């Protein structure tokens, strides 16, 4: 079993570099997409402050996301492409950084505690496989640095897993 250490960086870019290195260690020698998603959810939820949900939705067919491995409260299972923050990330093929979920038209409230959200599409070339979704109980929790950090983690996950 790979050991996950404490992250010591005090600045966000350094924090995400260490988190990335730990994810590389977790994925080493393992390409199962569900196992890697489960471990990445647990790594993120344990290491990143002020989250109430961290996990995956996968495109099982072209118009619908289905819940994958996650940490946090039980969540909505199916999200149509184009709906909510997750479905918008797939439809627009780009990350959605939402400082105030109450101001996002069509936001799907799985956990009423969520106040801000960051959703990163899982992409290889032009193919979208799903999303990595992070929720926070704090408004404005996610910055451009968080987005860059999670986009790098999502790219690593896609490269390291058989999707
Ligand atoms: N809020 C998301 C739904 C998923 S939950 O946050 C886990 C959305 O609007 O797509």
PDB file of C-alpha atoms in Angstrom, residues 103-157:
ATOM      1  CA  UNK A 103     -26.140  32.317  -8.316  1.00  0.00           C
ATOM      2  CA  UNK A 104     -25.518  29.510 -10.872  1.00  0.00           C
ATOM      3  CA  UNK A 105     -28.652  28.908 -12.962  1.00  0.00           C
ATOM      4  CA  UNK A 106     -29.612  25.247 -12.722  1.00  0.00           C
ATOM      5  CA  UNK A 107     -27.147  24.314  -9.972  1.00  0.00           C
ATOM      6  CA  UNK A 108     -28.074  20.868  -8.625  1.00  0.00           C
ATOM      7  CA  UNK A 109     -27.958  20.935  -4.820  1.00  0.00           C
ATOM      8  CA  UNK A 110     -26.900  17.470  -3.647  1.00  0.00           C
ATOM      9  CA  UNK A 111     -25.714  18.740  -0.269  1.00  0.00           C
ATOM     10  CA  UNK A 112     -27.442  21.902   0.967  1.00  0.00           C
ATOM     11  CA  UNK A 113     -24.194  22.878   2.722  1.00  0.00           C
ATOM     12  CA  UNK A 114     -22.380  23.477  -0.589  1.00  0.00           C
ATOM     13  CA  UNK A 115     -21.723  27.155  -1.312  1.00  0.00           C
ATOM     14  CA  UNK A 116     -19.014  27.079  -4.002  1.00  0.00           C
ATOM     15  CA  UNK A 117     -17.987  24.484  -6.565  1.00  0.00           C
ATOM     16  CA  UNK A 118     -15.228  23.603  -9.025  1.00  0.00           C
ATOM     17  CA  UNK A 119     -15.862  21.055 -11.786  1.00  0.00           C
ATOM     18  CA  UNK A 120     -13.090  19.903 -14.141  1.00  0.00           C
ATOM     19  CA  UNK A 121     -13.868  17.787 -17.232  1.00  0.00           C
ATOM     20  CA  UNK A 122     -11.903  14.550 -17.673  1.00  0.00           C
ATOM     21  CA  UNK A 123     -10.614  14.812 -21.244  1.00  0.00           C
ATOM     22  CA  UNK A 124      -8.213  13.005 -23.560  1.00  0.00           C
ATOM     23  CA  UNK A 125      -7.801  14.795 -26.887  1.00  0.00           C
ATOM     24  CA  UNK A 126     -11.412  15.593 -27.863  1.00  0.00           C
ATOM     25  CA  UNK A 127     -13.068  12.872 -25.798  1.00  0.00           C
ATOM     26  CA  UNK A 128     -14.787  13.715 -22.492  1.00  0.00           C
ATOM     27  CA  UNK A 129     -15.016  10.800 -20.034  1.00  0.00           C
ATOM     28  CA  UNK A 130     -16.676  12.576 -17.116  1.00  0.00           C
ATOM     29  CA  UNK A 131     -15.870  15.185 -14.480  1.00  0.00           C
ATOM     30  CA  UNK A 132     -13.985  15.684 -11.236  1.00  0.00           C
ATOM     31  CA  UNK A 133     -16.286  17.657  -8.889  1.00  0.00           C
ATOM     32  CA  UNK A 134     -15.248  19.576  -5.766  1.00  0.00           C
ATOM     33  CA  UNK A 135     -17.753  21.218  -3.416  1.00  0.00           C
ATOM     34  CA  UNK A 136     -17.056  23.573  -0.514  1.00  0.00           C
ATOM     35  CA  UNK A 137     -19.238  24.895   2.311  1.00  0.00           C
ATOM     36  CA  UNK A 138     -17.389  28.227   1.973  1.00  0.00           C
ATOM     37  CA  UNK A 139     -18.416  30.794  -0.644  1.00  0.00           C
ATOM     38  CA  UNK A 140     -15.575  31.680  -3.029  1.00  0.00           C
ATOM     39  CA  UNK A 141     -13.435  28.754  -1.825  1.00  0.00           C
ATOM     40  CA  UNK A 142     -11.822  28.054  -5.228  1.00  0.00           C
ATOM     41  CA  UNK A 143      -9.361  30.317  -7.070  1.00  0.00           C
ATOM     42  CA  UNK A 144      -7.625  30.118 -10.438  1.00  0.00           C
ATOM     43  CA  UNK A 145      -4.729  28.402  -8.615  1.00  0.00           C
ATOM     44  CA  UNK A 146      -7.087  25.706  -7.324  1.00  0.00           C
ATOM     45  CA  UNK A 147      -8.490  25.311 -10.832  1.00  0.00           C
ATOM     46  CA  UNK A 148      -4.975  24.876 -12.290  1.00  0.00           C
ATOM     47  CA  UNK A 149      -4.100  22.378  -9.553  1.00  0.00           C
ATOM     48  CA  UNK A 150      -7.214  20.261 -10.089  1.00  0.00           C
ATOM     49  CA  UNK A 151      -6.913  20.441 -13.888  1.00  0.00           C
ATOM     50  CA  UNK A 152      -3.399  18.982 -13.548  1.00  0.00           C
ATOM     51  CA  UNK A 153      -4.729  16.221 -11.255  1.00  0.00           C
ATOM     52  CA  UNK A 154      -7.563  15.443 -13.679  1.00  0.00           C
ATOM     53  CA  UNK A 155      -5.090  15.228 -16.597  1.00  0.00           C
ATOM     54  CA  UNK A 156      -2.871  12.912 -14.541  1.00  0.00           C
ATOM     55  CA  UNK A 157      -5.854  10.709 -13.688  1.00  0.00           C
TER      56      UNK A 157
END
